[in-house]
Structures are given as C-alpha cells and as structure tokens.
mmCIF file of C-alpha atoms in Angstrom:
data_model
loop_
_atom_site.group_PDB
_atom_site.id
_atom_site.type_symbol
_atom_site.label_atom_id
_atom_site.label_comp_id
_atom_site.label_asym_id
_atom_site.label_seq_id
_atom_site.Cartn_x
_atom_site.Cartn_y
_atom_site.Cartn_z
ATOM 1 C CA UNK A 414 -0.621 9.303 32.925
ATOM 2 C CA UNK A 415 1.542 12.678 32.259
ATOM 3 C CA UNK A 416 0.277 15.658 30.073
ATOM 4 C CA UNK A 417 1.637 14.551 26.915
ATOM 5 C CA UNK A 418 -0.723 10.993 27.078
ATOM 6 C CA UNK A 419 -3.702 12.740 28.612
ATOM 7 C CA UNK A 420 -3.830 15.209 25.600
ATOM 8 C CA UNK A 421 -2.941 12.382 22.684
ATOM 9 C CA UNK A 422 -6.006 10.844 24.250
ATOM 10 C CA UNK A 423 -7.985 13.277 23.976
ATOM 11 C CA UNK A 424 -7.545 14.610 20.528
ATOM 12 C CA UNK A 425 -7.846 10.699 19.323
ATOM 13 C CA UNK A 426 -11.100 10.757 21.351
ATOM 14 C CA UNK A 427 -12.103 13.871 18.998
ATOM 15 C CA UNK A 428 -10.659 13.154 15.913
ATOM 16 C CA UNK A 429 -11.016 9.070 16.296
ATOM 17 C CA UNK A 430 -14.332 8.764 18.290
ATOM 18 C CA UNK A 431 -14.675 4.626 17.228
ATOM 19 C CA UNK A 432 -11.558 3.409 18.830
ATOM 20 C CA UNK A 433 -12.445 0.063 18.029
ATOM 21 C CA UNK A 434 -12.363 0.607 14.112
ATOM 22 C CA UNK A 435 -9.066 2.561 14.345
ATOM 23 C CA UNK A 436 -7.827 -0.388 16.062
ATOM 24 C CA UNK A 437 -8.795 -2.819 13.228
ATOM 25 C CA UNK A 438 -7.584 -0.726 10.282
ATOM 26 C CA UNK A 439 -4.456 -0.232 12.740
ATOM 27 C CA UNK A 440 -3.699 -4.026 12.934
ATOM 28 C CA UNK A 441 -5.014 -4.703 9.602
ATOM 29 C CA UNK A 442 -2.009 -2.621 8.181
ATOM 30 C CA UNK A 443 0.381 -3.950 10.812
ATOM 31 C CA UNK A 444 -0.554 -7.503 9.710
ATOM 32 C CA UNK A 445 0.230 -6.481 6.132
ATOM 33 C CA UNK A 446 3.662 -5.043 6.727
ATOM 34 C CA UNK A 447 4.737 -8.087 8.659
ATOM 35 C CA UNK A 448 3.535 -10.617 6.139
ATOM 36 C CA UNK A 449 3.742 -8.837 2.837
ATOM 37 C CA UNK A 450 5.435 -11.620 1.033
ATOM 38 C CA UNK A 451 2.449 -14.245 2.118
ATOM 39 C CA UNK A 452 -0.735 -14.887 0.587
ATOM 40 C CA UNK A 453 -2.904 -11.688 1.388
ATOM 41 C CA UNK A 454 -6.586 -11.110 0.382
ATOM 42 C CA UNK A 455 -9.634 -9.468 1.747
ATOM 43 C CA UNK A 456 -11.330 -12.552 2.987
ATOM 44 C CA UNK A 457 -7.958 -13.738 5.606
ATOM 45 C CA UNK A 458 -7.358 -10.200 6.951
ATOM 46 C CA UNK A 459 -11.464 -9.811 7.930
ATOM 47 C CA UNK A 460 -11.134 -12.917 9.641
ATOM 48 C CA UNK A 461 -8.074 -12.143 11.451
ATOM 49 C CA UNK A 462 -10.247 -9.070 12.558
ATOM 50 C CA UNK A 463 -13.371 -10.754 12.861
ATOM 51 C CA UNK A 464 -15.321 -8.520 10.274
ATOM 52 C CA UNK A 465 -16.963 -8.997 7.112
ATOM 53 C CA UNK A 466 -14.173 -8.040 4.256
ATOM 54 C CA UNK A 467 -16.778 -5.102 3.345
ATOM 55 C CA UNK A 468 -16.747 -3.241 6.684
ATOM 56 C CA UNK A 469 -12.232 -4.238 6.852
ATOM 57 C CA UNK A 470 -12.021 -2.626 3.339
ATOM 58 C CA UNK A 471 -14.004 0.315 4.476
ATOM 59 C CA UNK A 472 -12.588 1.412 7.257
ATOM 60 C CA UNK A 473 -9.289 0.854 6.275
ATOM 61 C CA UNK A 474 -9.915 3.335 3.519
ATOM 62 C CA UNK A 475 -11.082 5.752 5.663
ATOM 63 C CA UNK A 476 -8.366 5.797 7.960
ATOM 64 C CA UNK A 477 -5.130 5.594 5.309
ATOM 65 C CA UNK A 478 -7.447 6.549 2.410
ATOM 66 C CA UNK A 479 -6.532 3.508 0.254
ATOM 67 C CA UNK A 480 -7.909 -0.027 0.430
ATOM 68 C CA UNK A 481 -6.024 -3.089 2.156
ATOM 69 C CA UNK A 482 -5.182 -4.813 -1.189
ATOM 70 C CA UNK A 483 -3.924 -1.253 -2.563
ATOM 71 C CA UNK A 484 -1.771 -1.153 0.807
ATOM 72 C CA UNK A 485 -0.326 -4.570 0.115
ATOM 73 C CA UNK A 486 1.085 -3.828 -3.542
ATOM 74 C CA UNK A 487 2.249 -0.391 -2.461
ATOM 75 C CA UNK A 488 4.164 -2.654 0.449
ATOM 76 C CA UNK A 489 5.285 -5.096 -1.759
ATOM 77 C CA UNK A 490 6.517 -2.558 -4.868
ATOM 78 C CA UNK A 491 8.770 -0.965 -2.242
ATOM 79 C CA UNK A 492 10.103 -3.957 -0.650
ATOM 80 C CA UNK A 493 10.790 -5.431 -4.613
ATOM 81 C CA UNK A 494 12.634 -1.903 -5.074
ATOM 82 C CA UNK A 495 15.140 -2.520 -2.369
ATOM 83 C CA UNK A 496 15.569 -6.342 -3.198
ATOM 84 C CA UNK A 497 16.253 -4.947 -6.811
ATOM 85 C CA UNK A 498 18.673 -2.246 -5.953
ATOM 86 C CA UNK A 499 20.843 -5.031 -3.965
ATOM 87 C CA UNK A 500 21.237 -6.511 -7.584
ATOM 88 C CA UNK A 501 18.001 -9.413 -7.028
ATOM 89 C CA UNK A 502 16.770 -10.906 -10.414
ATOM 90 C CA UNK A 503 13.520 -10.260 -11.250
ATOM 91 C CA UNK A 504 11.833 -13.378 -10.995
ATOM 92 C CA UNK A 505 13.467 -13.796 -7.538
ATOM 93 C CA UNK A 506 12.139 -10.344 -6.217
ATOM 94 C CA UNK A 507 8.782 -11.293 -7.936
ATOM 95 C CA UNK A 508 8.330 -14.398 -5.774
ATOM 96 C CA UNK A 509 10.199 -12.717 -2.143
ATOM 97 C CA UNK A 510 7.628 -9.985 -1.943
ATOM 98 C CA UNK A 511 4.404 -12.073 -2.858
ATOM 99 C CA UNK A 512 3.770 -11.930 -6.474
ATOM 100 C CA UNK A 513 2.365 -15.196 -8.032
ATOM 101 C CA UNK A 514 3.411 -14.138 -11.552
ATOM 102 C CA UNK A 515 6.052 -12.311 -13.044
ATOM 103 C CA UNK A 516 4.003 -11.001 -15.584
ATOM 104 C CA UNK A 517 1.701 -9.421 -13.188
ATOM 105 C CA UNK A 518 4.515 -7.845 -10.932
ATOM 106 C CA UNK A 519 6.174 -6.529 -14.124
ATOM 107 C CA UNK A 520 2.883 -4.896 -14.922
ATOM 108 C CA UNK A 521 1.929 -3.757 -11.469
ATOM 109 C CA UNK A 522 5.586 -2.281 -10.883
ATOM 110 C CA UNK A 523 6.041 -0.857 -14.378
ATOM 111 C CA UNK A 524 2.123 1.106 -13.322
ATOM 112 C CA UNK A 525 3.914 2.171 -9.725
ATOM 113 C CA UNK A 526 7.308 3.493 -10.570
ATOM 114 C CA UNK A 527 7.096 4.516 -14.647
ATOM 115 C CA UNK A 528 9.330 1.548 -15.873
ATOM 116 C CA UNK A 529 9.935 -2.172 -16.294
ATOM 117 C CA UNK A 530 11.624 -3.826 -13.108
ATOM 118 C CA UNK A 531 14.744 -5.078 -15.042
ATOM 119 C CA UNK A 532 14.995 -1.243 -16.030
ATOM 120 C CA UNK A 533 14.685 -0.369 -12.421
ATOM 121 C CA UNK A 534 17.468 -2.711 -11.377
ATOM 122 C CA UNK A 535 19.916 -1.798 -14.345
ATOM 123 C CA UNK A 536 19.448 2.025 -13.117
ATOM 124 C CA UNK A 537 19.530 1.538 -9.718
ATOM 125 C CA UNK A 538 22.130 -1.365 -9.363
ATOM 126 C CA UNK A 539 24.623 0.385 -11.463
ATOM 127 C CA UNK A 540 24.602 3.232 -9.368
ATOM 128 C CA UNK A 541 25.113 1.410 -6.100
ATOM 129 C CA UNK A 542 27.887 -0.073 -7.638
ATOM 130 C CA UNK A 543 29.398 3.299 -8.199
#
C-alpha cells in the first residue's frame, strides 16, 4: 500500500470510524443511481442491505445529509432534465425515470427546478436546437 492509500485510510478511520455503515449508505446510493427508473422504496433498499428501513434511512442521512427517497427524486429530476432537453415528451420522461404518475412528476419537478416540465422542455429544447 503506497502513501497516498495509507493516509486515505487513515483519515476515513478518523472521520468514518463505522466502516460498515459508510459502506451501506455507500451502496445504498450506488443501488439508487443504477436503478433509478425501477420501483424504489425504503423497505427493498433495507433488505438489499440487510437493515431495518429506520437504521438505512438514518445513516444515509448522515452521510449525504438527505434521506434515500429524497436521493431517488433528486436522481430521477436530473435524469428527466436530460431526457427533456433531447426533446422527450413528458409523459415519456415521466415513466423512463420512475414516476408512476404524471401528475406527481409534474408536481415534484415543477417543486425542484421552479417550472412545469413541458416549460422546461420548450426552454431547453429550443435552445439545443439553436
């Protein structure tokens, strides 16, 4: 092991002392950004960890200072930008990144970026085009 990976060690050891939690928010948030556009909740990713969904949402939290399920929308509002800025209706970018309902991906994405997703894509489309 060279310098460099002897002294990331040992600053994880002091700032990270529970390896084993920074591990599971870790690959909780991996497991999100790989599967974003699946069927996500609290319940499936403590079981994937082998946790009760209490202890996931809490550490999570306290490493990336947000909860799981707060994680996944942020995830899937970005991914539904990009989809709409390539010119993607927006009941088919609803249904890519996950959403169940337009209504509530309209409302959730309208709370995250300030406006209406068919707003979004006129602004942002148009100027790709240019």
């Amino acid at each position: 092991m060279n310098h460099f990976n002897q002294e990331v060690e040992r600053i994880k050891g002091i700032c990270f002392s529970n390896t084993f939690q920074l591990d599971m928010a870790m690959n909780t948030k991996r497991y999100i950004e790989a599967n974003f556009d699946q069927p996500l909740n609290s319940d499936l990713l403590a079981h994937l960890q082998h946790t009760s969904k209490y202890h996931l949402i809490r550490v999570f939290k306290k490493y990336y200072g947000i909860t799981p399920r707060q994680f996944l929308i942020n995830k899937r509002i970005q991914e539904a930008k990009q989809l709409l800025k390539s010119g993607e209706t927006v009941s088919h970018t609803c249904y890519t990144v996950g959403f169940e309902s337009v209504a509530s991906f309209s409302h959730l994405f309208k709370t995250k970026t300030g406006m209406p997703p068919s707003v979004y894509r006129r602004a942002t489309f148009d100027k790709s085009k240019s």
